[in-house]
Backbone as CSV, one residue per row, in Angstrom:
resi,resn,N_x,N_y,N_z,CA_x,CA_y,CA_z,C_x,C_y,C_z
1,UNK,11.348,-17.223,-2.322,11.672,-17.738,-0.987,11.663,-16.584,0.017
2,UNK,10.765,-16.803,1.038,11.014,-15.714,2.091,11.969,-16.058,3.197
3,UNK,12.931,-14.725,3.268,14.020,-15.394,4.435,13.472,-14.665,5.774
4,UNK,14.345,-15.104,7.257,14.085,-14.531,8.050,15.352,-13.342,7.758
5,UNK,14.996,-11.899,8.599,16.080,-11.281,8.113,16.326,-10.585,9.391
6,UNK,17.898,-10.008,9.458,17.571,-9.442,10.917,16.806,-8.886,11.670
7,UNK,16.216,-8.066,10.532,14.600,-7.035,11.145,13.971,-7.731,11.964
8,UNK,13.540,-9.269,10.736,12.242,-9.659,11.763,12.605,-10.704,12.078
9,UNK,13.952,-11.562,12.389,13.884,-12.583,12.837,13.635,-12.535,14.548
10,UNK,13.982,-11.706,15.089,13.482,-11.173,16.546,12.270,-11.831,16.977
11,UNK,11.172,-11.684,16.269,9.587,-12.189,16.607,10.382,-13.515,16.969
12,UNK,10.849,-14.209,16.232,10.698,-15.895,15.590,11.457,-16.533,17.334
13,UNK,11.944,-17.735,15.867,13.012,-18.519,17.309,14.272,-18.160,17.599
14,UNK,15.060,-17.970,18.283,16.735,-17.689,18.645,17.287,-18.476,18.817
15,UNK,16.706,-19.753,20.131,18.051,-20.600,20.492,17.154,-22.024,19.734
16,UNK,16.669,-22.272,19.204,15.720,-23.943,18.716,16.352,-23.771,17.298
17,UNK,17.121,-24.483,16.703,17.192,-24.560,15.046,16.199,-25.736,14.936
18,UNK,15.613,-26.210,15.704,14.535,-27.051,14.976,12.846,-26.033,15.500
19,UNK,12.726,-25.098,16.257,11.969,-24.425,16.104,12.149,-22.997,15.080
20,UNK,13.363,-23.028,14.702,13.076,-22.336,13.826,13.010,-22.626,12.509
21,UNK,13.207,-24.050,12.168,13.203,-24.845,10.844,11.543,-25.069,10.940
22,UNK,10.803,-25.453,11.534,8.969,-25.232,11.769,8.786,-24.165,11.792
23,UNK,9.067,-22.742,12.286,8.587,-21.561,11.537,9.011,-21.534,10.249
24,UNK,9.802,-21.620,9.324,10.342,-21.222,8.034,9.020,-21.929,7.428
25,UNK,9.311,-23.604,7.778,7.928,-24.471,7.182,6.788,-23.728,7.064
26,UNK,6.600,-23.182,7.936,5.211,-22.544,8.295,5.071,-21.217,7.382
27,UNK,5.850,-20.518,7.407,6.119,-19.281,6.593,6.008,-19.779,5.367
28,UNK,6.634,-20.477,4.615,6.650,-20.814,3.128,5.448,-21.701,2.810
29,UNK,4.255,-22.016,3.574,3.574,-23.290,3.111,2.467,-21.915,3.071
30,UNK,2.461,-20.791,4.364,1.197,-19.883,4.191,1.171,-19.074,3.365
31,UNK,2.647,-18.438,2.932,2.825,-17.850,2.198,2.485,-18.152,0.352
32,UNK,2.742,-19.075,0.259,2.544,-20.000,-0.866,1.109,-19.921,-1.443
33,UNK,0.627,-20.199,-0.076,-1.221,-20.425,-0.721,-1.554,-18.868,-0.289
34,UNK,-1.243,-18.075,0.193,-1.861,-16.400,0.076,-1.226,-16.053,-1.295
35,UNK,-0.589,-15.976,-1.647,0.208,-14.769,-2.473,-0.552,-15.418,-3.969
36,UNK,-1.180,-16.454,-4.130,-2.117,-16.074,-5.465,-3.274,-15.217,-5.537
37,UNK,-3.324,-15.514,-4.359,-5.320,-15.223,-4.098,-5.604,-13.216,-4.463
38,UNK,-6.620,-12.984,-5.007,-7.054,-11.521,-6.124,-7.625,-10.805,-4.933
39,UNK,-6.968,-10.534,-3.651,-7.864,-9.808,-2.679,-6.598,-9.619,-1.802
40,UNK,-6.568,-8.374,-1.264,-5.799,-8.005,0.101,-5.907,-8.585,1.438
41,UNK,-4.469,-9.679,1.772,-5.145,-10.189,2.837,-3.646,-11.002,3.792
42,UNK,-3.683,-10.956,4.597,-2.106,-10.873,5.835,-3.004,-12.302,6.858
43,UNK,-1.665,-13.165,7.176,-2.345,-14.028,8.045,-1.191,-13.856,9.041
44,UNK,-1.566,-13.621,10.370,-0.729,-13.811,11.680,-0.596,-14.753,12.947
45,UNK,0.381,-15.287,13.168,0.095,-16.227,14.394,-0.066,-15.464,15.791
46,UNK,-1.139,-15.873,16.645,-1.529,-15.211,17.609,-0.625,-16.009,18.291
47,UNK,-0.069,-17.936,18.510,0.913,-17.579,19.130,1.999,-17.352,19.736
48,UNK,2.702,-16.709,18.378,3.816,-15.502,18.595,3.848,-14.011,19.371
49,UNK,4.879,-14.322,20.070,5.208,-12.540,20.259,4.723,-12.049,19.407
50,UNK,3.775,-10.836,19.825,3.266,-9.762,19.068,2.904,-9.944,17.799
51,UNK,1.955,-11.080,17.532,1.212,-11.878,16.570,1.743,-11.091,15.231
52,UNK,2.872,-11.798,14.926,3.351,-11.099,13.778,2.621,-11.823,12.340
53,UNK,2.642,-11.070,11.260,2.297,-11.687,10.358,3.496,-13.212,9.578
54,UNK,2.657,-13.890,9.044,3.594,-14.709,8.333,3.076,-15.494,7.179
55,UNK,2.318,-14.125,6.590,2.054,-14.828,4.974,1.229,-13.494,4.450
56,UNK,1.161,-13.824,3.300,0.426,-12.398,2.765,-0.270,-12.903,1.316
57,UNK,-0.844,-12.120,0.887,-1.236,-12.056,-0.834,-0.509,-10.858,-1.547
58,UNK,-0.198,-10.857,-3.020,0.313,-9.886,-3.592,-0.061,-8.601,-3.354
59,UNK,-1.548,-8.790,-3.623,-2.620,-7.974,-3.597,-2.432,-6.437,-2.428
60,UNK,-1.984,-7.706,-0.703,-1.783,-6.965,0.530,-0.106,-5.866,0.429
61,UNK,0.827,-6.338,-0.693,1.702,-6.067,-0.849,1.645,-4.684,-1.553
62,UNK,0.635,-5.184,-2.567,0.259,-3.603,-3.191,-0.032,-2.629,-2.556
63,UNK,-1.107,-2.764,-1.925,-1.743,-2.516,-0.974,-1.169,-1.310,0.149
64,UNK,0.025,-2.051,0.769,1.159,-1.372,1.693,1.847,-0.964,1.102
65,UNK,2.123,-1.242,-0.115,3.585,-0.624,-0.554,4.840,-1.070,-0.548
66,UNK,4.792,-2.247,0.444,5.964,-3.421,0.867,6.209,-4.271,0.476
67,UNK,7.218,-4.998,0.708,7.484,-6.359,-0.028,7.169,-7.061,0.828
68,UNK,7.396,-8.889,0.582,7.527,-9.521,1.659,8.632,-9.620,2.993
69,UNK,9.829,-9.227,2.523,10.910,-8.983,3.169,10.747,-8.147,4.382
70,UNK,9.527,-7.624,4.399,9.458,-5.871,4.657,7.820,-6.452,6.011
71,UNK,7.258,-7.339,5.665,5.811,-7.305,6.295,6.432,-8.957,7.303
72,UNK,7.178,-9.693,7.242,7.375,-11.076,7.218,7.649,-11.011,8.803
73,UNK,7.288,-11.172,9.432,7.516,-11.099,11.758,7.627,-10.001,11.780
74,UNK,6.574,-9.197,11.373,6.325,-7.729,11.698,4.386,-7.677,12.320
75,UNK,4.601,-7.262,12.922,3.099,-6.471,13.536,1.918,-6.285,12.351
76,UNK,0.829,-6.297,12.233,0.557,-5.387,11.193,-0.204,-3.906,10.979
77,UNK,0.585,-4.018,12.495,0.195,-2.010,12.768,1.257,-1.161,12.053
78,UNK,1.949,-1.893,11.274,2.465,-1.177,9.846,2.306,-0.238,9.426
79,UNK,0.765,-0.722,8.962,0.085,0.283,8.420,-0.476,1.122,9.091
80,UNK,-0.365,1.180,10.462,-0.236,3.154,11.006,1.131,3.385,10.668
81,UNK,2.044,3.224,10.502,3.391,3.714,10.555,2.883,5.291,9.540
82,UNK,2.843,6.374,9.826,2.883,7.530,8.720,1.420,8.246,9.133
83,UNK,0.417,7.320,9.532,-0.467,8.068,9.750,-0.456,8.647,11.200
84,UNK,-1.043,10.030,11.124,-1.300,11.364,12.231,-1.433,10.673,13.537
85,UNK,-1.518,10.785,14.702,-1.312,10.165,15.578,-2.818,10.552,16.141
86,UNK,-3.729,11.907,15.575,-5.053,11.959,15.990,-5.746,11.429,14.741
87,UNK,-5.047,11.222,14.124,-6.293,10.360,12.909,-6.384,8.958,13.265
88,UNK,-5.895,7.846,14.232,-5.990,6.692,14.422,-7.219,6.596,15.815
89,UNK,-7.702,5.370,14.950,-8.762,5.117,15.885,-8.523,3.787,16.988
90,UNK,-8.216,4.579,18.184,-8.021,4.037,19.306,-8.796,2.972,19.665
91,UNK,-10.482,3.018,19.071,-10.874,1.859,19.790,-10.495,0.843,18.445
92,UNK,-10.596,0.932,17.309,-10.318,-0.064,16.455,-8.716,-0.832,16.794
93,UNK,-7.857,-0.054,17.526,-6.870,-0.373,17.891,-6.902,-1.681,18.845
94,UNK,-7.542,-1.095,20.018,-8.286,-1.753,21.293,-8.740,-3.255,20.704
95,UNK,-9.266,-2.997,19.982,-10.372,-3.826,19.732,-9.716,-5.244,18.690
96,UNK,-8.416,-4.589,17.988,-7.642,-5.788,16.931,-7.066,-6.796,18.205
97,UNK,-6.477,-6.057,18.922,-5.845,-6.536,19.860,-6.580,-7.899,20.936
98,UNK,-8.041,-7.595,20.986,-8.262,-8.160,21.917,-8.796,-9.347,21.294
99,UNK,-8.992,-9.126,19.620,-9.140,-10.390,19.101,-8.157,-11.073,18.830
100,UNK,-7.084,-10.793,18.744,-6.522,-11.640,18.790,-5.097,-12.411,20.082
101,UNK,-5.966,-11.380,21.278,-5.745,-12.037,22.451,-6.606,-13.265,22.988
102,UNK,-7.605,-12.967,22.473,-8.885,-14.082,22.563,-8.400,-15.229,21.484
103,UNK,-7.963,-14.978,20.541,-7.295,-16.117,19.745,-6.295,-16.961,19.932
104,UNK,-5.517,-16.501,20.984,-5.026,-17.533,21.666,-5.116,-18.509,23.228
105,UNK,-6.561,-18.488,23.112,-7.435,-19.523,24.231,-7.080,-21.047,23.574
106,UNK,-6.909,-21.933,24.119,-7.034,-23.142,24.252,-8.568,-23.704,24.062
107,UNK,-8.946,-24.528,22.931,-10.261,-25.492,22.717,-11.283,-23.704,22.826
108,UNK,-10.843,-23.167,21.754,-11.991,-22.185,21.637,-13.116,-22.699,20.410
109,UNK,-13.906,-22.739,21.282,-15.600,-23.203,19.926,-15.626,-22.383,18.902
110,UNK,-15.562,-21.086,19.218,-15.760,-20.176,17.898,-15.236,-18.736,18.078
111,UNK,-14.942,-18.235,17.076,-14.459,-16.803,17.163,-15.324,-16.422,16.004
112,UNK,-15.932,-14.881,16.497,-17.234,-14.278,15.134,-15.765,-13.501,14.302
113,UNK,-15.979,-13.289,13.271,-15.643,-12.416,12.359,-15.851,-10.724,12.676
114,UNK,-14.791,-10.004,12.832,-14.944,-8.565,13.397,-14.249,-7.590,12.349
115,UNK,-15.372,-6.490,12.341,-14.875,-5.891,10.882,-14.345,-4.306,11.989
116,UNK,-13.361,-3.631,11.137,-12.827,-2.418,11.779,-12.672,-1.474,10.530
117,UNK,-12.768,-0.075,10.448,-12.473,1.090,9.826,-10.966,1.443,10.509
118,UNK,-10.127,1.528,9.720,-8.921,2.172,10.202,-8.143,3.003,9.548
119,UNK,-8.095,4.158,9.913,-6.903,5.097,8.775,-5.361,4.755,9.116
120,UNK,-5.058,4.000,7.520,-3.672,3.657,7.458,-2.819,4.262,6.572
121,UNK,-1.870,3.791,6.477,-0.832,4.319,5.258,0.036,3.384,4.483
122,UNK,0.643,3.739,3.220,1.459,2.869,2.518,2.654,3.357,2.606
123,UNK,3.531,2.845,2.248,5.005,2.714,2.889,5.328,3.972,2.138
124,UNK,4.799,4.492,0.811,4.942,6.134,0.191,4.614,7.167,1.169
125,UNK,3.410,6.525,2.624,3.135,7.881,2.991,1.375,8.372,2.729
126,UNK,0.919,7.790,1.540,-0.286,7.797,0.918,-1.015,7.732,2.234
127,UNK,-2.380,8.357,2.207,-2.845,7.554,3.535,-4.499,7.592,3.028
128,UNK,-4.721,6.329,3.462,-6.446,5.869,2.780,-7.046,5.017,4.668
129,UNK,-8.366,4.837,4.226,-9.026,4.338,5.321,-9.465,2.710,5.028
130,UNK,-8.993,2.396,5.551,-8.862,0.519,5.313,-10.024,-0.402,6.048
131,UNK,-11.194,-0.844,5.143,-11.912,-1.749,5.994,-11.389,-2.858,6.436
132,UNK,-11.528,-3.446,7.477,-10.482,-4.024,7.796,-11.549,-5.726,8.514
133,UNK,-11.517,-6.883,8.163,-12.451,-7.837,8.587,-11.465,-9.193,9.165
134,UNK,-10.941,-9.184,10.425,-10.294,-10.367,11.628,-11.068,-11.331,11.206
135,UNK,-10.610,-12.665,11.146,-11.131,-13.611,11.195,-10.329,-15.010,11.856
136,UNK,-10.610,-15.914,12.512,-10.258,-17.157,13.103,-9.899,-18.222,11.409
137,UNK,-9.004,-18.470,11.438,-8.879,-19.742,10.347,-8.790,-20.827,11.611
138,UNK,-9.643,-21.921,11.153,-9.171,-22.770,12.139,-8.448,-23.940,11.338
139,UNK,-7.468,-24.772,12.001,-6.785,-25.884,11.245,-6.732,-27.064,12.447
140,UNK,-5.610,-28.163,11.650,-5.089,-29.283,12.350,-5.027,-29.077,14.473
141,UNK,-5.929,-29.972,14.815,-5.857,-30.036,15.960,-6.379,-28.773,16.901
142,UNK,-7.281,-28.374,16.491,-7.437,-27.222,16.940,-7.016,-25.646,16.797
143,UNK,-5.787,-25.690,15.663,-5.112,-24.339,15.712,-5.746,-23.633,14.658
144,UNK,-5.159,-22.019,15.712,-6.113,-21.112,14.958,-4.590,-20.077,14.482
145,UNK,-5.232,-19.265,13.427,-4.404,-18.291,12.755,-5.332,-17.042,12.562
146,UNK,-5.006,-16.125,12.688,-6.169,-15.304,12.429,-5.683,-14.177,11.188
147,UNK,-6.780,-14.261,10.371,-6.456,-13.715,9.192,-7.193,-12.475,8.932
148,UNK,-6.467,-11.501,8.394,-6.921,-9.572,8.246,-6.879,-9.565,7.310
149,UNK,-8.328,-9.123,6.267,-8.960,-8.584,4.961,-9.101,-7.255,5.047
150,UNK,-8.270,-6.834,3.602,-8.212,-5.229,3.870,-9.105,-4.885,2.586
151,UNK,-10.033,-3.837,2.411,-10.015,-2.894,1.075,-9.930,-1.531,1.430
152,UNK,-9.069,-0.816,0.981,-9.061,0.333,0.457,-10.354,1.218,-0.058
153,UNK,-10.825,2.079,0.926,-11.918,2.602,0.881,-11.665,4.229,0.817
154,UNK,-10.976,4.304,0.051,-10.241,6.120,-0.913,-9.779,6.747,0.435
155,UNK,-9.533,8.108,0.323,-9.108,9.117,1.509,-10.181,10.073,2.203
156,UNK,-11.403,9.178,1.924,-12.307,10.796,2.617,-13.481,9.747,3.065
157,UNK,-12.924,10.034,4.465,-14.354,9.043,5.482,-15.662,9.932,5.090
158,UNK,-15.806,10.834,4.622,-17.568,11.288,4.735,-17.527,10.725,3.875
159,UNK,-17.111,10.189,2.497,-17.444,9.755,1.025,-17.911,7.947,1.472
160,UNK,-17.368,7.614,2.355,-18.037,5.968,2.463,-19.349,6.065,3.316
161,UNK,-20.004,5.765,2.255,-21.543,5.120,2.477,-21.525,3.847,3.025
162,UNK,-23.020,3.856,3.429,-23.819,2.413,4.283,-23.689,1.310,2.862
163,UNK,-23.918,1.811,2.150,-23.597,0.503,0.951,-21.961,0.018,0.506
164,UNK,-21.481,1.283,0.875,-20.203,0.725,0.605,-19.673,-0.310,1.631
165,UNK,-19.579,0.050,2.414,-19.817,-0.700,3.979,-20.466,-1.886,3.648
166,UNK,-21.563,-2.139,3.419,-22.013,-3.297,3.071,-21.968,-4.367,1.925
167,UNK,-21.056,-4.006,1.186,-20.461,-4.300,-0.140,-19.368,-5.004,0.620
168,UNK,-18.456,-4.279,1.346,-17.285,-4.527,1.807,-17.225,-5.479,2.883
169,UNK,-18.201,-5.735,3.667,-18.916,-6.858,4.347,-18.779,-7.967,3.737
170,UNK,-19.549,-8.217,2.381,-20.035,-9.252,1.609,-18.792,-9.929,1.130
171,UNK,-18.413,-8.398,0.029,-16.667,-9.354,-0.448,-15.973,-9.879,0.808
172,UNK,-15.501,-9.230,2.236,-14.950,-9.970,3.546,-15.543,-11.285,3.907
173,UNK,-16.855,-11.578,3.575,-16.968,-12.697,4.222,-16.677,-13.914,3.154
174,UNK,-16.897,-13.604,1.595,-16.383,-14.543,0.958,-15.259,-15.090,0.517
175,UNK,-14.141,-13.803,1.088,-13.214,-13.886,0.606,-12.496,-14.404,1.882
176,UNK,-12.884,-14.981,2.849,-12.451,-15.221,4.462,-12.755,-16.359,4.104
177,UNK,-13.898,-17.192,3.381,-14.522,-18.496,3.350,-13.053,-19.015,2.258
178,UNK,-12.497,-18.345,1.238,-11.265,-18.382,0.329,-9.968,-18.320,1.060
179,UNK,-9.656,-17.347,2.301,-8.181,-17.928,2.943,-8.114,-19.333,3.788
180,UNK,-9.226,-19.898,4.334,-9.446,-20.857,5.445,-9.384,-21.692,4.108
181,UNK,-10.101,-22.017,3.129,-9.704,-23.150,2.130,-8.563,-23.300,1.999
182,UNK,-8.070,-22.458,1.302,-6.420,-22.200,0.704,-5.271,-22.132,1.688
183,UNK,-5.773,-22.114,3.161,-4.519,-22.503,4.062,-4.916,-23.895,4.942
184,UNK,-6.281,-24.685,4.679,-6.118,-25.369,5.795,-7.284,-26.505,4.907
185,UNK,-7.617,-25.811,3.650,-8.827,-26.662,2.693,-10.167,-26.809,3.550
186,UNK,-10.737,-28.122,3.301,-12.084,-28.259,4.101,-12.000,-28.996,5.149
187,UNK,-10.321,-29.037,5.958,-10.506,-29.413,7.186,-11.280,-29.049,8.201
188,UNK,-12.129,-29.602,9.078,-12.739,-28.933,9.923,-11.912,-28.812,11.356
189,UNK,-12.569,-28.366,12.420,-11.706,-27.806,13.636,-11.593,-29.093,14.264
190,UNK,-12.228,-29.751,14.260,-11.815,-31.369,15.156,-10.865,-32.225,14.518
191,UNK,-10.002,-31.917,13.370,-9.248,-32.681,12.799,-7.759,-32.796,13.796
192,UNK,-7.282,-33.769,13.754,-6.060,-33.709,14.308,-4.656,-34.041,13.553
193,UNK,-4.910,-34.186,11.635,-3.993,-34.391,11.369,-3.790,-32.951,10.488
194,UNK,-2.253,-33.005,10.939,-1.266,-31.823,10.314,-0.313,-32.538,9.487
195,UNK,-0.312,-33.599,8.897,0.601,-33.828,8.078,1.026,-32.843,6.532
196,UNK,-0.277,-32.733,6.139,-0.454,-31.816,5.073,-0.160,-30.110,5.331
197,UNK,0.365,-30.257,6.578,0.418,-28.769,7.003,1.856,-28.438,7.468
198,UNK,2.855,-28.418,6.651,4.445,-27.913,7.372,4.111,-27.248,8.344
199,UNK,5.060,-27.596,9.709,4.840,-26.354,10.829,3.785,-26.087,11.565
200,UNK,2.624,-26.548,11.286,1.247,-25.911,11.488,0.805,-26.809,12.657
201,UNK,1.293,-27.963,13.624,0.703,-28.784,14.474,0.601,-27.632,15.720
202,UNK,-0.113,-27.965,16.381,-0.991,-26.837,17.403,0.681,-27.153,18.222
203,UNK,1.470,-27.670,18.894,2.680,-27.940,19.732,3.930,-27.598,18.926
204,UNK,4.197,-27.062,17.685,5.166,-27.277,16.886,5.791,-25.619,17.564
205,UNK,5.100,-25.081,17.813,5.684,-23.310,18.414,5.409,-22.969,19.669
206,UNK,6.196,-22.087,20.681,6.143,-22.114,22.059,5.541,-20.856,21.972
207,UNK,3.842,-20.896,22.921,3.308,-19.674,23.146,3.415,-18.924,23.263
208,UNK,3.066,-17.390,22.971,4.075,-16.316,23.996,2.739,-15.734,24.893
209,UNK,1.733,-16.486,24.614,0.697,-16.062,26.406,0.383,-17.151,26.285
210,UNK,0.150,-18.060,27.795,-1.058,-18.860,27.619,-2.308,-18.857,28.738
């Protein structure tokens, strides 16, 4: 069971106990279907304050070094926490951000899939360079979640090759076609029922841009 905890209940709701009984829903139904899946991978609501995460895979846990307790209405610029402040790449920074400022448009047709290189760290301190592949899940009624595929690509950027890169492409896009099943199945984007979805109706959470 993931709780809210003082850390991160901040992101969430304060004064709604019935908006915050639809986030918990929401937390335990995404969480549920990530945390089997054999690949590193964090889903966040864009919209929440500071699109915190609210589901993960084991895998992403390894990964960071964290628990769920630890990643649950947190950011997932986390994973700079430890790394050099000239080893981070500013535009990959720029650039997470604006996807998933764009992810919270109203009746958006499509969002492409955007891959980023980023030097991160694990909660030891370790620090590796993380391919990193954004993606739009779309669900019930239009809503979107946008979900971050990580691999671990060792500690020495001259050592990643154009094939590795393109390896890491391939597994991202199949393994993106695997979180949109497993959180929302083969609904398509014009569906309007969320019954099957705790929490998840496009009105069930109050924006924090619109």
């Amino acid at each position: 069971m993931v709780e809210l905890t003082a850390e991160n209940y901040h992101n969430f709701i304060k004064d709604s106990p019935e908006m915050r009984q639809k986030m918990m829903q929401q937390i335990q139904y995404v969480t549920s279907k990530l945390a089997p899946l054999p690949f590193s991978v964090c889903v966040s609501d864009p919209l929440l304050e500071d699109t915190p995460i609210i589901g993960a895979s084991k895998s992403f846990l390894a990964l960071s070094g964290r628990d769920f307790r630890e990643i649950i209405g947190k950011n997932c610029r986390l994973l700079l926490q430890g790394v050099p402040a000239e080893e981070i790449s500013r535009s990959a920074r720029k650039d997470s951000r604006n996807y998933c400022t764009t992810a919270r448009l109203r009746n958006l047709a499509s969002l492409p899939n955007m891959v980023l290189l980023q030097r991160n760290a694990r909660k030891s301190g370790e620090l590796f360079y993380n391919y990193i592949m954004l993606g739009a899940l779309r669900g019930p009624g239009g809503r979107i979640l946008v979900a971050g595929l990580q691999i671990d690509m060792g500690d020495k950027v001259e050592k990643i090759t154009v094939a590795d890169q393109a390896a890491a492409v391939d597994a991202h896009q199949e393994n993106m076609r695997l979180v949109q099943k497993a959180v929302f199945g083969e609904m398509g984007p014009s569906s309007d029922s969320s019954a099957a979805y705790p929490g998840m109706a496009p009105a069930a959470l109050p924006l924090a841009d619109r």
